[in-house]
Amino acid sequence: MSEFPTHPVPANFKDAHINAEQYQAMYKRSIDDPEGFWGEKATEFLSWEQPWDKVMEYDFVKGTAEWFAGGKLNVSYNCIDRHLPERADQTALIWEGDDPADSKHITYGELKDHVCKLANALKARGVKRGDRVCIYMPMIPEAAYAMLACTRIGAVHSIVFGGFSPDALKDRIQDSDCQTLITADEGVRGGRKVPLKVNADKALESCPNVHTCLVVKRTGGDVAWNDDRDVWYGDLVDAQSSDCEPESMDAEDPLFILYTSGSTGKPKGVLHTTGGYLLQASMTFKYAFDYREGEIYWCTADVGWVTGHSYIVYGPLANGAITLMFEGVPTYPDAGRCWEIVDKHQVNTFYTAPTAIRALQAVGDEPVTRSSRASLRLLGTVGEPINPEAWEWYHRVVGDGRCPIIDTWWQTETGAHMITPLPGATPLKPGSATMPFFGVDLALLNEDGSEIEGAGAGYLVIKASWPSQIRSVYGDHQRMVDTYFSNYPGYYFTGDGASRDEDGYYWITGRVDDVLNVSGHRMGTAEVESALVLHDDIAEAAVVGFPHDIKGQGIYAYVTPMQGVEPSEELRQELIQLCVKEIGPIAKPDIIQWAPGLPKTRSGKIMRRILRKIAENELDSLGDTSTLADPSVVDSLVENRPG
Ligand code: 6R9
């Protein structure tokens, strides 16, 4: 699958938490006896107030799953309080600001105080168990406090990435009927201000149910104020008691909602629950990163994505780890920032996305090699397939050839790692996410739904439930069944294609549905299309992905103007701005091609396969166009292909 040689387990990982023999034995047990396996792990990894009645029960036809039902626990207790006897004075969170001169350490003892005060503040505003709280925040410690404060009182958080537009924020607040919003006056990224409160105000114009908007003062910039609704975080939170009894939650009580894109319609609110999610986040963190007490761990994701949930906050803190949170971007003040941070805080584990690696690789080695990076022990990637060239560069230049690369495949819906090497157990093949994690029963299917044995390529599906499985699509369980459990009955359908080699290694090839992965951000082609056709001058739009050197995938939009409308540069700019307004800057099309017509079947279905080929510039393999209603449309698109 790749000409790049296999990297054996490094000598300094021979005594890792899990070695090759343990992986084999534990994996086998986890599949043969999942209840026994997970029951033991749940006791080992989490503190329970009351044991569960049954380890698991699930039905992949109805799309239901329950783990540890009847068991009682609290997530904030597991992430904070239980560590206090040993770790009250140990750092829990290192915060590195956008400005390299800004950083601070928050101990577990301080974390407890911050979280309890905020939890009491939420209660004071009437937030109760089960209520949804929206978090729209920059990468500042208060984002983590907000998550943990919700879990302390049993409220369900829904984080909306700070880069999303007011419209996107509004949709998400409305969909899950959040009545409380936690935000900041402004964020700071790459030396620029992000107008979070301005965006929130716009969104809240259409969210009359929101009774409280709690605002962290990050920059002190001017903001508008609604006295009935807006409250300064400091004013309300500082005065609260730093004790707040953790709410006793059922393992199956909702923990959070996180919106993610699918192939159709608006983003779905992926619902995760308490016990199973925390168990798998915690266990994968310890094993995949071979986390050792006292190590400094840094994941560069934003808490607005699932990676930030599981691997900045919940996984690390459940293990009593030291987790670094970075407010800025890898290229500010310059492309050496990440390695400067690694040296400054003596980071041992660094976890990022392939798109960041490729962007840094493109700048050259010097910004990396001028730093020491001697503290690094392990490197990770997540979010999209990593090309072997970028893998090798990451390994050789960033890791000085001595740090294993942990390529973790998983999804918002899976909650935690599903396919990943374990550094002491798995020889690495550049570009492969390698082997399934414990309890993850994978299969590859042919088009007709039959399972592929041995080596081969097909649709990646999962055969049995895992603890951190998506429990529902918030407010629309049928959509959960339709999206994940209908394509191939009896299986969870990932939406990804993959191949398996003769050694059993998995190689993810990317999405097989109409979902784009732009710089590791998931986006439905349908979302971008709906934004484009909102323009009065546009009749129709079709969006596909195309290979992009840095972003992995770029956005290619075919747009048909209304009759009589002349395409112009002005119209192109208006369309780009529309995507920014409706979704956010990440949804800007890279290429807009004016299309007098789109290739359609006689029944009116757009043939995306052909549009993808044109976007990829694979004009020799357009395939059969004879079934099109008007085959000449294709010639015209090919002739007028920009660039
Ligand atoms: C965690 C996260 C999920 C989609 C997934 C797949 C792609 C994620 C990957 C990967 C290849 C990896 N993906 N990790 N592809 N190798 N290591 O990214 O969640 O935002 O929901 O995206 O990302 O296509 O289906 P999410």
XYZ file of C-alpha atoms and ligand atoms in Angstrom:
669
model
C 0.000 0.000 0.000
C 2.965 2.264 0.481
C 6.607 2.113 -0.533
C 7.574 3.467 2.842
C 9.141 0.914 5.165
C 7.534 -0.211 8.405
C 8.826 1.379 11.614
C 9.283 -1.167 14.422
C 8.241 -0.395 18.011
C 10.986 1.913 19.360
C 13.167 0.488 22.130
C 12.038 3.120 24.638
C 8.428 1.926 24.255
C 9.154 -1.701 25.070
C 7.746 -1.180 28.575
C 4.706 0.816 27.403
C 1.306 0.270 29.056
C 0.433 -2.194 26.296
C 2.921 -4.392 24.424
C 2.264 -6.541 21.350
C 1.322 -9.709 23.257
C -0.986 -7.763 25.550
C -2.624 -6.088 22.585
C -3.336 -9.443 20.944
C -4.682 -11.052 24.091
C -6.716 -8.064 25.249
C -8.137 -7.425 21.791
C -9.281 -11.018 21.486
C -10.881 -10.942 24.908
C -12.574 -7.602 24.171
C -14.289 -9.110 21.130
C -15.067 -12.550 22.610
C -16.236 -11.268 25.985
C -17.051 -7.568 25.681
C -19.106 -7.479 28.881
C -16.306 -8.977 30.953
C -13.660 -6.830 29.309
C -15.473 -3.493 29.547
C -16.838 -4.199 33.008
C -13.283 -4.595 34.294
C -12.028 -1.524 32.446
C -14.913 0.594 33.710
C -13.914 -0.287 37.265
C -10.228 0.316 36.577
C -10.624 3.674 34.824
C -13.596 5.398 36.448
C -14.939 6.112 39.924
C -18.561 5.080 40.292
C -20.998 6.075 42.993
C -23.060 3.032 42.241
C -22.339 0.035 40.013
C -24.288 -0.599 36.824
C -27.000 -3.170 36.300
C -25.793 -4.349 32.920
C -22.595 -3.626 30.992
C -24.240 -3.208 27.619
C -27.271 -3.750 25.524
C -27.618 -2.597 21.942
C -29.582 -3.033 18.760
C -28.044 -1.974 15.461
C -31.411 -2.180 13.717
C -33.159 0.292 16.002
C -29.918 2.201 16.491
C -30.045 1.962 20.276
C -27.174 1.385 22.678
C -26.837 1.456 26.452
C -23.647 1.055 28.403
C -23.425 0.642 32.169
C -27.100 1.558 32.564
C -28.073 2.048 36.181
C -24.495 2.935 37.099
C -24.041 6.339 38.718
C -21.104 8.684 38.314
C -20.225 12.305 37.686
C -17.830 13.375 34.962
C -16.415 16.429 36.756
C -15.830 14.304 39.854
C -13.903 11.813 37.718
C -11.918 14.564 35.996
C -11.161 16.638 39.100
C -12.187 15.679 42.638
C -10.876 12.155 42.721
C -7.393 13.415 41.815
C -7.282 16.007 44.584
C -5.810 13.867 47.382
C -2.673 13.344 45.274
C -2.754 16.156 42.786
C -4.363 19.274 44.233
C -1.142 21.210 43.590
C -0.226 19.539 40.322
C -0.954 21.418 37.108
C -4.076 20.242 35.316
C -4.143 22.798 32.535
C -1.398 24.834 30.920
C -2.798 27.701 28.938
C -0.683 29.244 26.202
C -2.116 32.484 24.847
C -2.096 33.737 21.291
C 0.588 36.199 22.394
C 3.731 34.195 23.185
C 4.168 36.273 26.356
C 0.849 34.992 27.780
C 0.625 31.703 29.586
C -0.583 30.305 32.881
C -0.837 27.085 34.850
C -4.024 25.964 36.574
C -3.685 23.261 39.218
C -6.252 20.548 39.888
C -7.132 22.375 43.119
C -7.707 25.623 41.240
C -9.628 23.803 38.531
C -12.019 22.501 41.158
C -12.648 26.022 42.468
C -13.196 27.508 39.005
C -15.537 24.720 37.957
C -17.582 24.757 41.162
C -17.986 28.535 41.083
C -19.202 28.442 37.520
C -21.476 25.502 38.297
C -23.018 27.522 41.131
C -23.324 30.528 38.837
C -25.231 28.455 36.290
C -27.522 27.194 39.030
C -28.066 30.777 40.160
C -29.314 31.547 36.648
C -31.741 28.659 36.865
C -29.825 26.070 34.861
C -30.910 22.596 35.883
C -29.990 19.004 35.235
C -30.807 18.066 31.630
C -30.870 21.698 30.391
C -28.800 22.436 27.307
C -26.059 25.052 27.557
C -24.393 26.402 24.438
C -20.681 27.236 24.634
C -19.258 29.575 21.965
C -15.800 30.338 23.181
C -12.230 31.057 22.262
C -9.550 28.650 23.464
C -9.283 29.946 26.996
C -9.453 28.003 30.275
C -13.036 29.169 30.825
C -14.052 26.957 27.891
C -12.897 23.911 29.844
C -14.445 25.254 33.056
C -17.723 25.675 31.212
C -17.728 22.090 29.968
C -16.892 20.699 33.387
C -19.338 23.004 35.196
C -22.131 21.665 32.996
C -21.186 18.099 33.812
C -21.041 18.964 37.507
C -24.720 19.934 37.585
C -25.884 17.491 34.919
C -26.483 20.115 32.231
C -25.774 19.080 28.637
C -23.276 21.201 26.779
C -23.343 21.966 23.102
C -20.133 23.612 21.966
C -20.216 25.613 18.766
C -16.803 26.241 17.196
C -15.846 29.919 17.588
C -15.178 30.146 13.840
C -18.821 29.486 12.985
C -21.018 32.333 11.791
C -23.987 33.857 13.666
C -26.354 31.883 11.420
C -24.632 28.598 12.163
C -24.674 29.423 15.881
C -28.369 30.319 15.754
C -29.290 27.040 14.029
C -27.477 25.009 16.668
C -28.921 26.941 19.610
C -32.416 26.525 18.219
C -32.072 22.863 17.295
C -31.233 21.782 20.835
C -33.170 24.600 22.502
C -30.240 25.899 24.514
C -31.451 28.587 26.913
C -28.043 29.603 28.195
C -25.054 30.735 26.158
C -21.507 31.082 27.451
C -19.239 33.205 25.281
C -16.539 35.887 25.428
C -16.363 39.512 24.353
C -13.780 38.652 21.701
C -11.417 35.844 20.869
C -7.808 36.362 19.797
C -6.221 34.236 17.086
C -3.084 34.937 15.114
C -3.012 38.525 16.424
C -6.547 39.196 15.188
C -9.753 39.687 17.159
C -12.715 37.365 16.665
C -16.011 39.192 17.393
C -17.707 36.475 19.420
C -20.165 38.680 21.333
C -21.143 40.534 18.164
C -21.812 37.172 16.508
C -23.684 35.916 19.548
C -25.870 39.045 19.612
C -26.823 38.469 15.983
C -27.589 34.826 16.598
C -29.616 35.560 19.721
C -31.903 37.948 17.815
C -33.628 34.764 16.654
C -33.284 32.830 19.917
C -35.843 34.326 22.318
C -35.553 31.322 24.652
C -32.022 32.216 25.662
C -32.424 33.851 29.068
C -28.731 34.124 29.955
C -25.662 35.069 27.974
C -22.623 34.763 30.210
C -19.698 36.739 28.792
C -16.038 36.230 29.656
C -14.008 39.426 29.365
C -11.090 38.269 27.232
C -9.987 41.479 25.485
C -12.074 44.213 27.098
C -13.195 45.326 23.635
C -16.450 47.283 23.273
C -19.559 45.130 23.175
C -23.284 45.816 23.079
C -25.206 44.846 26.202
C -28.694 43.543 26.892
C -29.253 44.040 30.631
C -32.034 41.470 30.811
C -29.931 38.720 29.326
C -26.208 39.470 29.396
C -24.062 38.894 32.477
C -20.328 39.382 32.852
C -18.720 36.095 33.813
C -16.514 37.729 36.455
C -19.417 39.572 38.090
C -21.479 36.452 38.547
C -18.884 33.718 38.967
C -16.306 35.289 41.288
C -18.825 35.759 44.069
C -19.960 32.112 44.092
C -18.954 29.417 46.539
C -16.143 27.130 45.414
C -18.040 24.094 46.631
C -20.669 22.437 44.532
C -21.801 18.896 45.154
C -21.467 16.875 41.917
C -24.827 15.726 40.600
C -25.212 11.974 40.578
C -25.753 11.027 36.938
C -26.836 7.799 35.315
C -24.236 6.367 32.944
C -26.761 6.863 30.148
C -27.672 10.456 30.990
C -26.756 12.852 28.155
C -23.325 14.447 28.520
C -23.038 16.616 25.438
C -24.362 17.384 22.003
C -21.944 18.212 19.218
C -23.114 19.186 15.753
C -21.463 17.563 12.787
C -22.042 17.515 9.060
C -23.497 14.674 7.094
C -24.281 14.098 3.453
C -27.753 15.600 3.631
C -29.534 18.431 5.361
C -28.400 20.573 8.244
C -25.735 19.423 10.689
C -26.853 16.764 13.137
C -26.620 17.052 16.902
C -24.583 13.997 17.842
C -25.586 12.961 21.357
C -23.089 11.375 23.719
C -23.834 10.041 27.178
C -21.883 9.882 30.394
C -20.286 6.580 31.382
C -19.330 4.855 28.148
C -18.036 8.050 26.595
C -15.805 8.899 29.538
C -14.496 5.352 29.754
C -13.387 5.147 26.145
C -12.034 8.726 26.055
C -10.028 8.007 29.179
C -8.762 4.579 28.174
C -7.757 5.502 24.624
C -5.928 8.560 25.956
C -3.847 6.456 28.306
C -3.087 3.627 25.883
C -2.761 5.369 22.504
C -0.497 8.085 23.888
C 1.074 5.764 26.479
C 0.489 8.562 28.950
C 2.830 8.594 31.972
C 2.198 10.488 35.155
C 3.594 14.015 35.083
C 3.968 14.170 31.310
C 2.934 17.304 29.444
C 0.460 16.587 26.696
C -0.658 18.984 23.972
C -3.479 18.547 21.494
C -3.801 21.464 19.067
C -7.492 20.954 18.282
C -10.200 23.446 19.200
C -12.723 22.481 21.886
C -15.357 23.172 19.238
C -14.515 19.834 17.609
C -14.807 16.370 19.080
C -11.014 16.059 19.321
C -11.012 18.991 21.724
C -13.737 17.367 23.817
C -12.134 13.941 24.125
C -8.430 14.778 23.948
C -7.990 18.246 25.408
C -10.484 17.986 28.233
C -12.140 14.683 29.139
C -9.556 12.009 28.274
C -6.547 13.813 29.785
C -8.313 15.096 32.899
C -9.926 11.734 33.642
C -6.343 10.420 33.778
C -5.088 13.230 36.020
C -2.864 14.386 33.168
C -1.372 17.790 32.368
C -3.110 19.110 29.274
C -1.987 22.142 27.304
C -4.560 24.412 25.702
C -3.394 26.802 22.973
C -5.359 29.893 22.050
C -3.535 30.745 18.827
C -2.561 29.292 15.466
C 0.563 27.313 14.445
C 1.835 30.088 12.164
C 1.713 33.077 14.538
C 3.959 34.968 15.130
C 5.706 32.588 12.728
C 5.836 28.977 11.588
C 8.089 28.017 14.503
C 5.419 28.680 17.138
C 4.496 25.067 17.872
C 8.080 24.022 18.523
C 8.680 27.117 20.609
C 5.731 26.060 22.752
C 7.054 22.501 22.914
C 10.365 23.797 24.287
C 8.792 26.412 26.550
C 6.498 23.944 28.306
C 8.603 20.813 27.778
C 5.809 19.065 25.903
C 6.118 15.253 25.737
C 3.193 14.410 23.457
C 2.032 16.511 20.525
C -1.231 15.680 18.726
C -2.316 17.588 15.618
C -3.966 17.315 12.189
C -2.281 16.356 8.900
C -3.298 19.683 7.383
C -1.195 21.519 9.997
C 1.719 19.172 9.357
C 1.548 19.760 5.607
C 1.292 23.527 6.050
C 4.369 23.550 8.304
C 6.258 21.169 6.045
C 5.650 23.564 3.128
C 7.480 26.334 4.996
C 10.628 24.204 5.306
C 12.629 22.600 8.114
C 14.301 25.655 9.622
C 11.437 26.807 11.887
C 11.441 23.277 13.313
C 15.156 22.603 13.553
C 15.925 25.871 15.310
C 14.082 24.441 18.345
C 15.274 21.604 20.566
C 12.118 19.420 20.885
C 14.161 17.105 23.101
C 11.158 16.715 25.444
C 9.008 15.109 22.722
C 8.353 11.415 23.165
C 5.326 10.786 20.995
C 3.492 12.443 18.089
C -0.107 11.993 17.001
C -2.377 12.869 14.093
C -6.122 12.962 13.601
C -8.834 14.267 11.338
C -7.996 13.085 7.843
C -5.774 10.626 6.068
C -2.098 11.538 6.373
C -0.056 11.119 3.216
C 3.100 9.026 3.807
C 5.339 11.946 2.745
C 3.922 14.190 5.462
C 4.111 11.271 7.934
C 7.802 10.763 7.179
C 8.547 14.477 7.507
C 6.706 14.634 10.843
C 8.638 11.593 12.030
C 12.076 12.563 10.738
C 12.110 16.349 11.215
C 9.669 17.110 14.043
C 10.320 13.897 15.975
C 14.016 13.642 15.106
C 13.320 10.055 14.054
C 12.674 8.887 17.610
C 8.948 9.521 18.270
C 6.264 7.093 17.128
C 3.462 8.650 15.058
C 0.066 7.689 16.397
C -2.422 8.083 13.529
C -5.842 7.898 15.161
C -8.966 7.251 13.098
C -12.295 8.074 14.687
C -15.304 10.361 14.300
C -17.568 12.737 16.203
C -19.988 9.823 16.276
C -17.501 7.339 17.701
C -16.549 9.703 20.534
C -13.037 8.320 20.910
C -10.262 6.540 18.996
C -11.362 3.469 17.042
C -8.381 2.582 14.861
C -5.004 3.514 16.245
C -1.551 2.135 16.824
C -0.520 1.562 20.424
C 3.064 2.792 20.618
C 4.442 -0.209 22.497
C 2.507 -2.770 20.511
C 2.134 -1.731 16.885
C 4.845 -1.461 14.232
C 3.954 1.637 12.203
C 3.264 1.879 8.493
C 3.301 5.514 7.298
C -0.199 6.460 6.146
C -2.016 3.664 7.956
C -4.065 4.164 11.129
C -3.067 0.510 11.688
C -5.251 -1.652 13.965
C -8.581 -1.474 15.783
C -8.652 -0.384 19.416
C -9.961 -2.815 22.035
C -13.573 -3.796 21.509
C -13.770 -2.306 18.027
C -15.068 -4.947 15.634
C -14.491 -3.718 12.082
C -15.481 -5.023 8.686
C -15.084 -3.954 5.082
C -18.110 -4.404 2.867
C -18.588 -4.776 -0.842
C -21.187 -2.650 -2.629
C -23.704 -5.494 -2.191
C -23.167 -5.559 1.574
C -21.145 -8.769 1.727
C -18.112 -8.811 4.010
C -14.636 -8.829 2.503
C -12.336 -11.451 3.982
C -8.604 -10.816 4.274
C -6.942 -8.107 2.234
C -9.182 -5.856 0.159
C -10.949 -2.519 -0.060
C -14.514 -1.486 0.675
C -16.850 0.425 2.932
C -15.685 0.651 6.525
C -18.369 -0.507 8.951
C -18.493 -1.522 12.609
C -20.146 -4.747 13.685
C -20.844 -4.199 17.366
C -21.400 -1.336 19.771
C -18.528 0.361 21.606
C -18.818 2.364 24.844
C -18.482 5.866 23.371
C -20.883 5.220 20.512
C -23.266 7.995 19.402
C -26.557 7.424 21.210
C -28.827 9.502 19.033
C -29.187 12.487 16.776
C -30.617 15.059 19.138
C -34.344 15.382 18.639
C -34.460 13.061 15.636
C -33.635 9.456 16.390
C -34.933 8.335 13.015
C -32.204 10.394 11.373
C -29.682 8.424 13.417
C -31.125 5.160 12.105
C -31.276 6.454 8.534
C -27.751 7.842 8.551
C -25.782 5.131 10.280
C -27.813 1.939 10.403
C -29.790 1.726 7.159
C -27.187 1.502 4.389
C -26.027 -1.908 5.562
C -28.499 -3.369 8.058
C -26.876 -4.734 11.183
C -23.768 -2.575 10.806
C -22.795 0.952 11.826
C -21.818 2.692 8.588
C -18.871 5.081 9.020
C -19.166 6.901 5.686
C -15.490 6.121 5.047
C -13.815 3.853 2.566
C -10.799 1.821 3.621
C -8.563 -0.996 2.612
C -6.970 -3.733 4.691
C -3.582 -5.175 3.812
C -2.259 -8.699 4.284
C -1.040 -7.804 7.803
C -4.517 -6.643 8.816
C -3.584 -2.942 8.780
C -6.319 -0.464 7.879
C -5.761 2.361 5.388
C -8.538 4.945 5.391
C -9.105 6.351 1.920
C -11.608 9.067 2.882
C -15.327 9.707 2.754
C -17.472 7.781 0.333
C -20.496 10.018 0.927
C -21.082 13.680 0.147
C -19.055 14.893 3.090
C -15.958 17.022 2.556
C -12.964 17.108 4.838
C -11.373 20.523 4.441
C -8.343 20.995 6.675
C -9.764 18.322 8.941
C -13.126 20.134 9.191
C -16.159 18.158 8.200
C -18.634 19.795 5.904
C -21.583 18.525 3.913
C -21.603 19.436 0.218
C -25.320 20.051 0.732
C -24.625 22.738 3.344
C -22.407 24.699 0.963
C -24.894 24.211 -1.869
C -27.766 25.560 0.230
C -25.705 28.616 1.078
C -24.914 29.282 -2.601
C -28.484 29.009 -3.830
C -29.663 31.532 -1.245
C -28.342 34.153 -3.678
C -31.140 35.568 -5.828
C -29.010 35.360 -8.974
C -28.265 31.656 -8.563
C -30.444 28.891 -9.929
C -28.498 25.833 -8.901
C -25.234 24.723 -7.355
C -23.321 21.476 -6.973
C -20.310 21.186 -4.702
C -17.597 18.528 -4.701
C -14.162 18.134 -3.163
C -10.862 18.101 -5.008
C -7.340 17.220 -3.818
C -5.619 20.182 -2.173
C -1.928 20.106 -1.194
C -2.387 21.666 2.235
C -6.065 21.373 3.102
C -6.366 17.747 2.028
C -9.549 18.637 0.202
C -10.614 21.934 -1.326
C -14.151 23.065 -2.156
C -15.097 23.128 -5.847
C -18.472 24.706 -6.596
C -20.318 24.477 -9.910
C -22.806 27.303 -9.988
C -25.593 27.964 -12.466
C -26.745 31.599 -12.589
C -30.393 32.467 -13.210
C -31.425 33.027 -16.820
C -30.188 36.397 -18.012
C -27.636 36.816 -15.201
C -24.077 37.419 -16.403
C -21.441 35.778 -14.223
C -19.002 38.341 -12.836
C -16.159 38.651 -10.356
C -18.522 40.628 -8.150
C -21.029 37.773 -8.117
C -18.233 35.319 -7.314
C -17.205 37.413 -4.301
C -20.822 37.689 -3.154
C -21.143 33.911 -3.266
C -17.971 33.436 -1.239
C -19.251 35.918 1.350
C -22.572 34.094 1.472
C -20.808 30.852 2.425
C -18.864 32.716 5.113
C -22.070 34.223 6.445
C -24.110 31.045 6.418
C -21.448 28.647 7.679
C -18.130 30.339 8.440
C -14.771 31.102 6.834
C -13.947 27.388 6.602
C -16.691 27.003 3.980
C -15.206 29.431 1.410
C -15.168 27.713 -1.999
C -11.657 27.492 -3.453
C -12.965 27.338 -6.997
C -16.264 28.525 -8.427
C -16.978 27.394 -11.956
C -19.890 28.965 -13.780
C -21.969 26.125 -15.136
C -24.689 26.910 -17.687
C -25.936 23.400 -16.950
C -25.128 20.515 -14.614
C -24.784 16.891 -15.711
C -28.030 15.167 -14.748
C -29.615 11.814 -15.293
C -32.931 11.723 -17.083
C -34.607 11.541 -13.700
C -32.915 14.795 -12.748
C -30.240 13.486 -10.376
C -26.948 15.377 -10.507
C -24.100 13.033 -11.483
C -21.553 14.041 -8.881
C -19.145 11.343 -9.971
C -18.563 13.303 -13.185
C -18.291 16.635 -11.390
C -15.704 15.123 -9.059
C -13.638 13.881 -11.980
C -13.690 17.295 -13.645
C -12.718 18.957 -10.349
C -9.893 16.454 -9.903
C -8.801 17.187 -13.475
C -9.138 13.508 -14.355
C -10.696 14.224 -17.674
C -9.742 10.879 -19.217
C -11.805 8.914 -16.737
C -15.161 10.659 -16.813
C -16.781 7.299 -17.385
C -20.044 6.650 -19.105
C -21.927 9.862 -19.852
C -24.502 8.317 -22.146
C -27.174 8.081 -19.445
C -27.160 11.853 -19.036
C -30.153 13.853 -20.123
C -27.801 16.156 -22.053
C -24.257 14.771 -22.473
C -23.045 18.003 -24.115
C -23.173 19.683 -20.697
C -20.060 17.749 -19.736
C -18.059 18.961 -22.745
C -18.888 22.524 -21.918
C -17.812 22.076 -18.269
C -14.543 20.463 -19.329
C -13.825 23.222 -21.851
C -14.483 25.987 -19.370
C -12.676 24.419 -16.446
C -10.801 27.239 -14.694
C -7.013 26.974 -14.410
C -12.002 12.887 14.998
C -12.588 13.554 13.806
C -14.469 12.245 11.036
C -13.935 11.899 9.656
C -13.823 10.427 9.421
C -12.696 10.360 8.399
C -11.790 11.486 8.811
C -10.567 11.280 11.012
C -8.794 10.174 10.422
C -9.616 10.334 9.289
C -8.126 9.159 8.001
C -7.554 9.464 10.255
N -10.707 11.039 9.694
N -9.410 10.764 11.468
N -9.274 9.833 8.087
N -7.270 8.971 9.020
N -6.698 9.280 11.274
O -11.875 14.013 12.943
O -13.948 13.591 13.766
O -14.629 15.720 12.551
O -16.246 13.819 12.946
O -14.407 13.641 11.261
O -12.621 12.415 9.524
O -13.208 10.617 7.125
O -15.030 9.879 8.966
P -14.863 14.256 12.642
